[in-house]
Amino acid sequence: MSMINKKTTIAAICGIVLIGGAFAIKAHSDATKAATAQDIDLYETSPITSLDTAKVTDSVSANQLSQVGEGLYRLNADSQPVNALAKKTTISQDGKHYTIDLHRNGKWSNGHAVTAQDFVYSWRRTLNPQSKSEFTYQFANIQNATAIAAGKLSPTKLGVRASGKYQLKVTLSKPASYFKRMMASTTYYPLDLAAVQKYGKKYGTSAKTTVYNGPYTMTKWNGTSETWTLAKNPDYRDKRAIKLQHLNYQVIKSTSTAYNLYQAKKLAAVTLSGEQTRQNKHNSDLKTIASGRIGFIQYNEKNPLTANKNLRTAISLSVNREQLAKHVLQNGSTPATTFAVKHMAKNPRTGSDFTKDATKPIAEYLQTTVSKNLKGLTINVKSVPFPSMLSAVSKGNFEANLTSWSMDFADPIQSLQILESTNNSNMGHYKSAAYDQALNTAEGADALTTAARYHDLVTAAQTAMTDQAVTPLYDARTSELVNPKIKGVVYNKFNGQADYRTAYVK
């Protein structure tokens, strides 16, 4: 955006949120030995903070927990839930009651069986205010969860119970077509009560004070170390599917250091910066990975200046998103045309992506609306740390905020809900009766009618863009160079998370 003159000023607080840990894979220098040993070396850009399901807040820790733990479901490459510990799921006609039968061969690394009660205990513990979990909102669909998190009800009132050693029953406060996707999250993983009682507050703070029920177990992590190893779990219920013997991790914070190691053939994969992506655009090893994150401009609609819809629309029209994605970010990110990212949902009738359907009328509207030059407008940019940005925005001390939002699961409601007038994350104070009604219908009367719900969400997205509630900028991506000898890694198309459960070295 160009600076025209100083008659009017917008102070933009730039709080840029970087979500997700970069990683790389290093096959042994001797290709034959690596294929035999099935050992690979990987890196993360920051250390693990916790392996406690109630206390994991960062993507690095969540990624590690997803390799050493297992929940009811896992997501496939299309972000669809498939059975993990769940063997059979029966959903009532009204969509509120789930009966989940578990596999009977799940086992913790301490020898205990994984039972339905382990899920009940884990979920209640996370929602207990004493746990101080930052992810209690993920349980909001379950009966009484919100009141429990607020300290108004006992955790025993949560709508979940074990109706047998290997059968779990869940009651929702309202139907949610995406609930199985949510239960694939590490936040919904089970916990072994005996282990938590044994280690107390130390549970999940080191490899030795954690128990595991997933494909791998962890060693060599003392809670602060920047190296650790995942080893094939001999007690994992589906151990025949696991081919890797060891995944050796180290923390590498410098992109250039990791890239140089890759260039020297000491790493088999590396996450690239924008400039490195540009340099490798013709490299056959280049992969573009989704991030499940959208970058956008948030406006304070309680401020007289940015409450002006025409001004917000004009700002949106002035942004060259193609140039931003290709020449500024340079990391595979694509222009955003609505407040959603690709691979969140598909039209149940035509198969087209939600981002395409939500955009069609908006492009025509923008072309015929405010397209005049932004005369009399100066943009002053202030870059501040994320905590400071969040504080300023929550207090309303901003006019426009450059930020991003990461989604927990693949459904348009994940981004659209933060613009609802009653949502705590709606810090721009956007308010639209039509928008709220569309979301309420999607989550209420049409919750279990796929086509109708999809139409409601498209209507909400179109309403927000017509109002320019926010200005979407880019659908975030990352670029990686990956050694083709590494096979079987499942990359989620929605958020790019790598699942090494079936990985191997060829």
XYZ file of C-alpha atoms in Angstrom:
506
model
C 0.000 0.000 0.000
C 1.390 3.353 -1.012
C 1.661 6.380 1.261
C -0.230 9.312 -0.228
C -0.167 12.235 2.190
C -0.549 12.990 5.874
C -4.136 14.181 6.098
C -5.327 10.915 7.650
C -3.308 8.309 9.531
C -3.964 4.688 10.372
C -1.698 3.146 13.000
C -1.319 -0.519 12.086
C -0.078 -2.791 14.822
C 1.680 -5.680 13.146
C 1.461 -8.765 15.341
C 2.744 -11.550 13.146
C 2.093 -15.009 14.544
C 4.385 -17.768 13.356
C 2.663 -21.095 13.952
C 4.269 -24.440 13.395
C 7.763 -25.789 13.863
C 9.981 -26.355 10.860
C 11.505 -29.786 10.589
C 13.935 -31.711 8.489
C 14.863 -35.312 7.945
C 18.412 -36.628 7.641
C 18.947 -40.049 6.208
C 22.237 -41.685 7.119
C 25.042 -40.850 4.707
C 25.280 -44.515 3.809
C 22.008 -45.054 1.938
C 22.140 -48.845 2.245
C 22.755 -48.695 5.990
C 19.947 -46.169 6.452
C 17.474 -48.380 4.627
C 18.484 -51.338 6.800
C 18.562 -49.453 10.096
C 15.411 -47.435 9.353
C 16.764 -44.544 11.418
C 16.181 -40.925 10.394
C 17.275 -37.614 11.865
C 14.847 -34.711 12.082
C 14.903 -31.208 13.464
C 12.509 -28.774 15.083
C 12.986 -25.025 15.397
C 12.245 -24.927 19.140
C 12.361 -27.312 22.120
C 9.493 -29.355 23.528
C 7.662 -27.525 26.309
C 5.434 -30.363 27.572
C 3.996 -33.786 26.736
C 1.019 -33.328 29.073
C -2.202 -33.264 27.015
C -3.616 -30.495 29.223
C -0.545 -28.274 28.937
C 0.625 -28.577 25.328
C 0.232 -25.168 23.664
C 2.855 -25.066 20.906
C 3.008 -26.936 17.618
C 6.383 -28.580 18.302
C 5.120 -30.243 21.478
C 1.839 -31.190 19.799
C 3.716 -32.726 16.869
C 5.836 -34.816 19.226
C 2.837 -35.893 21.282
C 1.069 -37.000 18.113
C 3.947 -39.431 17.422
C 4.193 -40.914 20.925
C 0.484 -40.886 21.749
C -2.727 -42.028 20.118
C -6.332 -40.923 20.451
C -9.656 -42.236 19.226
C -9.042 -41.082 15.641
C -6.270 -39.765 13.426
C -6.585 -37.533 10.387
C -5.692 -38.844 6.950
C -4.124 -36.734 4.203
C -7.530 -35.213 3.397
C -8.069 -34.141 7.040
C -10.791 -36.749 7.430
C -10.949 -38.776 10.678
C -10.126 -42.470 10.495
C -10.147 -44.956 13.344
C -7.158 -45.141 15.657
C -8.069 -46.488 19.125
C -11.721 -46.286 18.118
C -12.974 -49.522 16.556
C -16.608 -48.582 15.959
C -18.541 -45.321 16.366
C -22.322 -45.107 16.593
C -23.955 -41.661 16.409
C -27.575 -41.078 17.444
C -30.078 -39.700 14.951
C -30.079 -36.286 16.643
C -26.272 -36.136 16.449
C -25.829 -35.565 20.177
C -24.879 -39.029 21.438
C -21.714 -40.908 20.470
C -21.041 -44.510 21.479
C -17.427 -45.400 20.763
C -16.118 -48.958 21.066
C -12.354 -49.153 21.553
C -9.760 -51.621 20.345
C -8.930 -53.927 23.251
C -5.184 -54.159 22.532
C -4.220 -50.573 23.335
C -1.418 -50.496 25.911
C 0.567 -47.888 27.814
C 4.355 -48.119 27.967
C 4.039 -48.999 31.682
C 2.057 -52.109 30.771
C -1.411 -50.790 31.652
C -4.299 -51.300 29.224
C -5.744 -48.223 27.481
C -9.383 -48.083 28.535
C -12.423 -45.871 28.084
C -11.893 -44.480 31.580
C -8.511 -43.090 30.456
C -10.373 -40.765 28.098
C -12.897 -39.764 30.748
C -10.094 -38.957 33.198
C -8.052 -37.008 30.630
C -10.915 -34.811 29.406
C -12.167 -34.039 32.906
C -8.642 -33.177 34.028
C -8.057 -30.795 31.119
C -11.337 -28.976 31.772
C -10.676 -28.683 35.507
C -9.717 -25.009 36.102
C -6.829 -26.225 38.270
C -5.120 -27.558 35.127
C -5.112 -24.048 33.611
C -5.351 -25.520 30.120
C -5.455 -23.063 27.228
C -7.452 -25.443 25.059
C -10.619 -26.011 27.057
C -12.550 -24.323 24.241
C -11.985 -27.424 22.117
C -14.407 -29.307 24.377
C -17.176 -26.697 24.101
C -19.453 -29.019 22.116
C -19.593 -31.551 24.971
C -22.408 -31.216 27.488
C -21.463 -28.956 30.466
C -17.865 -28.419 29.253
C -18.045 -24.613 29.190
C -19.521 -24.401 32.691
C -16.869 -26.810 34.031
C -14.030 -24.792 32.484
C -15.499 -21.673 34.123
C -15.512 -23.385 37.511
C -19.302 -23.421 37.732
C -19.724 -27.206 37.663
C -17.725 -30.213 38.827
C -15.688 -32.026 36.117
C -17.733 -35.140 36.956
C -20.704 -33.435 35.265
C -18.980 -33.564 31.854
C -21.014 -35.368 29.193
C -18.650 -38.331 28.919
C -18.597 -41.687 30.697
C -17.229 -45.191 30.394
C -20.101 -47.630 29.880
C -17.674 -50.539 29.953
C -13.913 -51.072 30.036
C -13.708 -50.519 26.299
C -16.781 -48.419 25.525
C -17.026 -44.623 25.740
C -20.235 -42.591 25.618
C -20.176 -38.875 24.806
C -23.115 -36.470 24.993
C -22.967 -33.161 23.124
C -24.833 -29.977 24.001
C -25.656 -29.589 20.318
C -24.801 -31.632 17.209
C -21.502 -30.946 15.456
C -20.777 -32.640 12.135
C -17.047 -32.083 12.647
C -16.827 -33.556 16.174
C -14.854 -36.657 15.137
C -12.279 -34.363 13.530
C -11.937 -32.498 16.808
C -11.446 -35.748 18.716
C -8.393 -36.473 16.569
C -6.623 -33.572 18.295
C -3.911 -34.293 20.890
C -6.074 -32.370 23.377
C -8.457 -35.348 23.297
C -5.750 -37.960 23.920
C -6.190 -40.306 26.914
C -4.114 -40.305 30.116
C -3.145 -43.116 32.448
C -4.363 -42.118 35.921
C -1.749 -44.228 37.719
C 1.101 -42.551 35.807
C -0.185 -39.030 36.491
C -0.610 -39.853 40.164
C 2.884 -41.349 40.304
C 4.665 -38.336 38.768
C 2.312 -35.589 39.935
C 3.237 -32.148 38.630
C 6.259 -33.657 36.885
C 4.085 -35.684 34.515
C 4.907 -34.802 30.899
C 7.978 -32.721 31.830
C 10.551 -35.293 30.685
C 10.764 -38.545 28.769
C 11.036 -40.542 32.004
C 7.977 -38.941 33.619
C 5.650 -39.644 30.695
C 3.972 -42.831 29.500
C 3.146 -43.562 25.870
C 0.518 -45.468 23.896
C 1.481 -44.400 20.356
C 3.747 -45.680 17.586
C 6.891 -44.416 19.332
C 8.251 -43.856 22.820
C 10.541 -40.965 23.749
C 14.035 -41.095 25.259
C 16.849 -38.606 25.954
C 14.542 -35.653 26.699
C 15.129 -34.266 30.185
C 12.653 -31.409 29.893
C 15.097 -28.788 28.630
C 17.377 -30.726 26.280
C 17.476 -29.768 22.618
C 17.969 -33.350 21.436
C 15.732 -36.372 21.885
C 14.913 -39.680 20.229
C 11.704 -41.453 19.349
C 12.015 -45.239 19.296
C 9.611 -47.789 17.855
C 7.160 -48.775 20.583
C 7.270 -52.590 20.976
C 3.937 -52.504 22.828
C 2.055 -50.378 20.280
C -1.207 -52.074 19.333
C -0.467 -51.820 15.572
C 3.309 -52.213 15.705
C 3.425 -54.127 12.414
C 2.623 -50.843 10.613
C 5.737 -49.145 12.062
C 8.893 -49.453 9.963
C 11.173 -46.789 11.448
C 13.308 -47.825 14.407
C 14.473 -44.389 15.562
C 13.665 -40.745 14.855
C 16.513 -38.620 16.217
C 15.632 -34.974 16.820
C 17.692 -31.870 17.401
C 16.735 -28.211 17.653
C 18.071 -26.018 14.832
C 16.832 -22.456 15.047
C 18.686 -21.062 12.033
C 17.140 -21.617 8.610
C 20.464 -20.949 6.917
C 22.242 -23.522 9.094
C 19.699 -26.196 8.235
C 19.791 -25.246 4.565
C 23.592 -25.443 4.470
C 23.463 -28.902 6.026
C 21.009 -29.953 3.351
C 23.250 -28.552 0.642
C 26.116 -30.552 2.116
C 23.919 -33.674 1.953
C 23.862 -33.962 5.736
C 20.111 -33.453 5.893
C 17.574 -35.155 3.703
C 14.946 -32.423 4.069
C 14.759 -28.808 5.094
C 12.111 -26.109 5.486
C 12.964 -23.086 3.340
C 12.770 -19.354 3.756
C 11.141 -17.248 1.050
C 14.429 -16.453 -0.675
C 15.557 -20.093 -0.498
C 12.245 -21.116 -2.045
C 12.826 -18.710 -4.926
C 16.307 -20.151 -5.476
C 14.933 -23.693 -5.579
C 11.777 -23.136 -7.617
C 12.969 -25.596 -10.283
C 14.295 -28.178 -7.823
C 12.394 -31.457 -8.197
C 12.713 -32.059 -4.436
C 10.647 -28.957 -3.641
C 7.349 -29.559 -1.827
C 4.731 -26.964 -0.871
C 3.044 -27.778 2.443
C -0.198 -26.276 3.759
C -0.250 -24.458 7.117
C -3.951 -24.206 7.965
C -3.390 -20.507 8.645
C -4.741 -17.324 7.075
C -3.070 -13.921 7.146
C -5.387 -10.920 7.281
C -5.926 -7.303 8.334
C -8.161 -6.926 11.368
C -10.012 -3.627 11.829
C -11.232 -1.922 14.990
C -14.833 -1.069 14.151
C -15.220 0.940 17.352
C -12.730 3.418 15.938
C -14.463 6.118 13.845
C -11.877 5.848 11.080
C -11.788 2.089 10.513
C -15.514 1.769 11.165
C -15.877 3.220 7.662
C -16.787 0.298 5.407
C -15.751 2.157 2.260
C -12.292 2.770 3.706
C -11.883 -0.912 4.584
C -13.021 -1.917 1.102
C -10.656 0.555 -0.514
C -7.745 -0.823 1.495
C -8.665 -4.328 0.362
C -8.794 -3.205 -3.268
C -5.394 -1.557 -2.990
C -3.618 -4.769 -1.932
C -1.951 -6.798 -4.668
C -2.232 -10.230 -3.052
C -0.532 -11.995 -5.929
C 2.511 -9.769 -5.535
C 2.460 -10.246 -1.753
C 2.441 -14.024 -2.042
C 4.932 -14.405 -4.886
C 7.406 -11.595 -4.276
C 7.212 -10.839 -0.549
C 6.392 -14.110 1.205
C 7.937 -16.321 -1.505
C 7.201 -19.485 0.467
C 4.402 -21.057 -1.534
C 1.631 -19.047 0.147
C -1.290 -18.200 -2.121
C -3.558 -15.128 -2.327
C -6.572 -15.302 -0.002
C -9.902 -14.283 -1.473
C -12.147 -15.059 1.505
C -11.785 -15.623 5.240
C -10.907 -19.301 4.954
C -8.127 -21.531 3.618
C -8.222 -24.301 1.049
C -9.124 -27.897 1.919
C -11.432 -26.956 4.801
C -14.592 -28.170 3.059
C -15.914 -29.134 -0.350
C -19.286 -28.404 -1.905
C -21.319 -31.611 -1.302
C -22.990 -31.204 -4.703
C -20.205 -30.023 -7.016
C -17.004 -30.913 -5.160
C -15.617 -27.384 -5.492
C -13.546 -25.946 -2.647
C -15.230 -23.714 -0.052
C -12.840 -20.830 -0.806
C -14.010 -20.812 -4.424
C -17.718 -20.860 -3.656
C -17.404 -18.163 -0.992
C -15.611 -15.811 -3.412
C -17.656 -15.791 -6.601
C -20.047 -12.865 -5.894
C -17.475 -10.944 -3.868
C -15.029 -10.393 -6.722
C -17.784 -8.856 -8.827
C -18.894 -6.671 -5.913
C -15.388 -5.346 -5.294
C -14.909 -4.572 -8.969
C -17.964 -2.324 -9.036
C -17.677 -0.731 -5.586
C -15.120 1.619 -4.074
C -12.155 1.579 -6.460
C -10.946 5.157 -6.157
C -7.438 6.054 -5.049
C -6.909 6.240 -1.325
C -6.455 9.997 -1.289
C -5.473 11.548 2.021
C -4.398 8.265 3.661
C -1.045 7.514 5.296
C -0.232 4.099 6.754
C 2.060 4.137 9.792
C 3.351 0.651 10.611
C 4.425 -0.388 14.103
C 5.929 -3.849 14.619
C 5.515 -5.234 18.132
C 5.985 -8.637 19.830
C 2.965 -10.934 19.778
C 2.101 -10.590 23.516
C 2.192 -6.781 23.209
C 0.069 -6.901 20.067
C -2.495 -9.141 21.748
C -2.671 -6.834 24.760
C -3.128 -3.732 22.620
C -5.778 -5.329 20.424
C -7.740 -6.719 23.375
C -7.858 -3.200 24.849
C -8.947 -1.665 21.539
C -5.723 0.328 21.192
C -5.456 -0.075 17.426
C -7.047 0.877 14.151
C -5.771 -1.911 11.915
C -3.870 -5.042 12.898
C -1.843 -7.271 10.583
C -2.123 -10.770 12.021
C -2.934 -14.405 11.234
C -5.182 -17.156 12.536
C -4.399 -20.882 12.711
C -7.219 -23.396 12.558
C -7.480 -26.460 14.822
C -9.376 -28.629 12.347
C -10.600 -28.546 8.755
C -13.983 -26.858 8.774
C -14.868 -23.269 7.719
C -16.407 -22.634 11.147
C -12.843 -22.479 12.510
C -12.153 -19.109 10.910
C -15.689 -17.796 10.534
C -16.568 -18.158 14.210
C -14.081 -15.496 15.343
C -16.156 -12.839 13.535
C -19.345 -13.741 15.390
C -20.470 -10.803 17.534
C -20.356 -12.805 20.793
C -16.986 -14.492 20.191
C -14.135 -13.460 22.526
C -11.700 -13.472 19.603
C -13.772 -10.876 17.717
C -11.479 -8.085 18.885
C -12.377 -5.914 15.910
C -15.981 -5.778 17.181
C -17.552 -6.690 13.839
C -21.296 -7.028 14.284
C -23.787 -8.240 11.716
C -27.193 -9.778 12.414
C -27.149 -11.514 9.020
C -23.706 -12.994 9.692
C -24.645 -14.225 13.170
C -27.863 -15.734 11.844
C -26.032 -17.670 9.117
C -23.617 -19.177 11.657
C -26.373 -19.903 14.160
C -28.337 -21.771 11.513
C -25.220 -23.671 10.390
C -24.535 -24.786 13.951
C -28.196 -25.244 14.859
C -31.076 -26.171 12.564
C -28.824 -27.209 9.660
C -26.008 -28.791 11.709
C -26.659 -32.309 10.421
C -27.820 -31.401 6.901
C -24.591 -31.263 4.918
C -25.722 -29.243 1.887
C -27.777 -26.742 3.909
C -24.986 -26.213 6.437
C -22.477 -25.668 3.640
C -24.775 -23.025 2.112
C -25.072 -21.278 5.504
C -21.288 -21.095 5.869
C -20.861 -19.753 2.336
C -23.501 -17.100 3.106
C -21.620 -16.089 6.252
C -18.312 -15.854 4.381
C -19.872 -13.752 1.621
C -21.503 -11.458 4.170
C -18.202 -10.877 5.954
C -16.420 -10.061 2.706
C -19.177 -7.745 1.492
C -18.849 -5.917 4.815
C -15.039 -6.164 4.699
C -15.105 -7.326 8.314
C -11.476 -8.297 7.720
C -9.179 -8.124 4.720
C -7.851 -11.624 3.900
C -4.328 -11.494 2.477
C -2.766 -14.923 2.091
C -3.367 -18.629 2.592
C -0.134 -19.607 4.352
C 2.150 -22.334 3.026
C 5.685 -23.519 3.717
C 8.225 -24.846 1.241
C 10.486 -27.816 1.859
C 13.168 -29.758 0.074
C 12.639 -33.453 0.791
C 14.889 -36.367 -0.071
C 12.797 -38.713 -2.239
C 14.224 -41.706 -0.321
C 11.992 -40.813 2.615
C 8.676 -42.558 1.931
C 5.375 -43.053 3.680
C 5.139 -39.662 5.427
C 1.504 -38.502 5.463
C 1.184 -34.742 5.019
C -2.172 -33.294 5.994
C -3.490 -31.235 3.049
C -5.156 -28.754 5.392
C -2.406 -27.900 7.911
C 0.630 -29.733 6.582
C 1.274 -31.744 9.744
C 3.601 -34.656 9.043
C 2.628 -38.074 10.387
C 5.599 -40.476 10.570
C 3.589 -43.490 11.698
C 4.047 -45.286 8.359
C 7.281 -43.573 7.233
C 10.357 -45.484 6.098
C 13.674 -45.037 4.290
C 13.797 -46.640 0.865
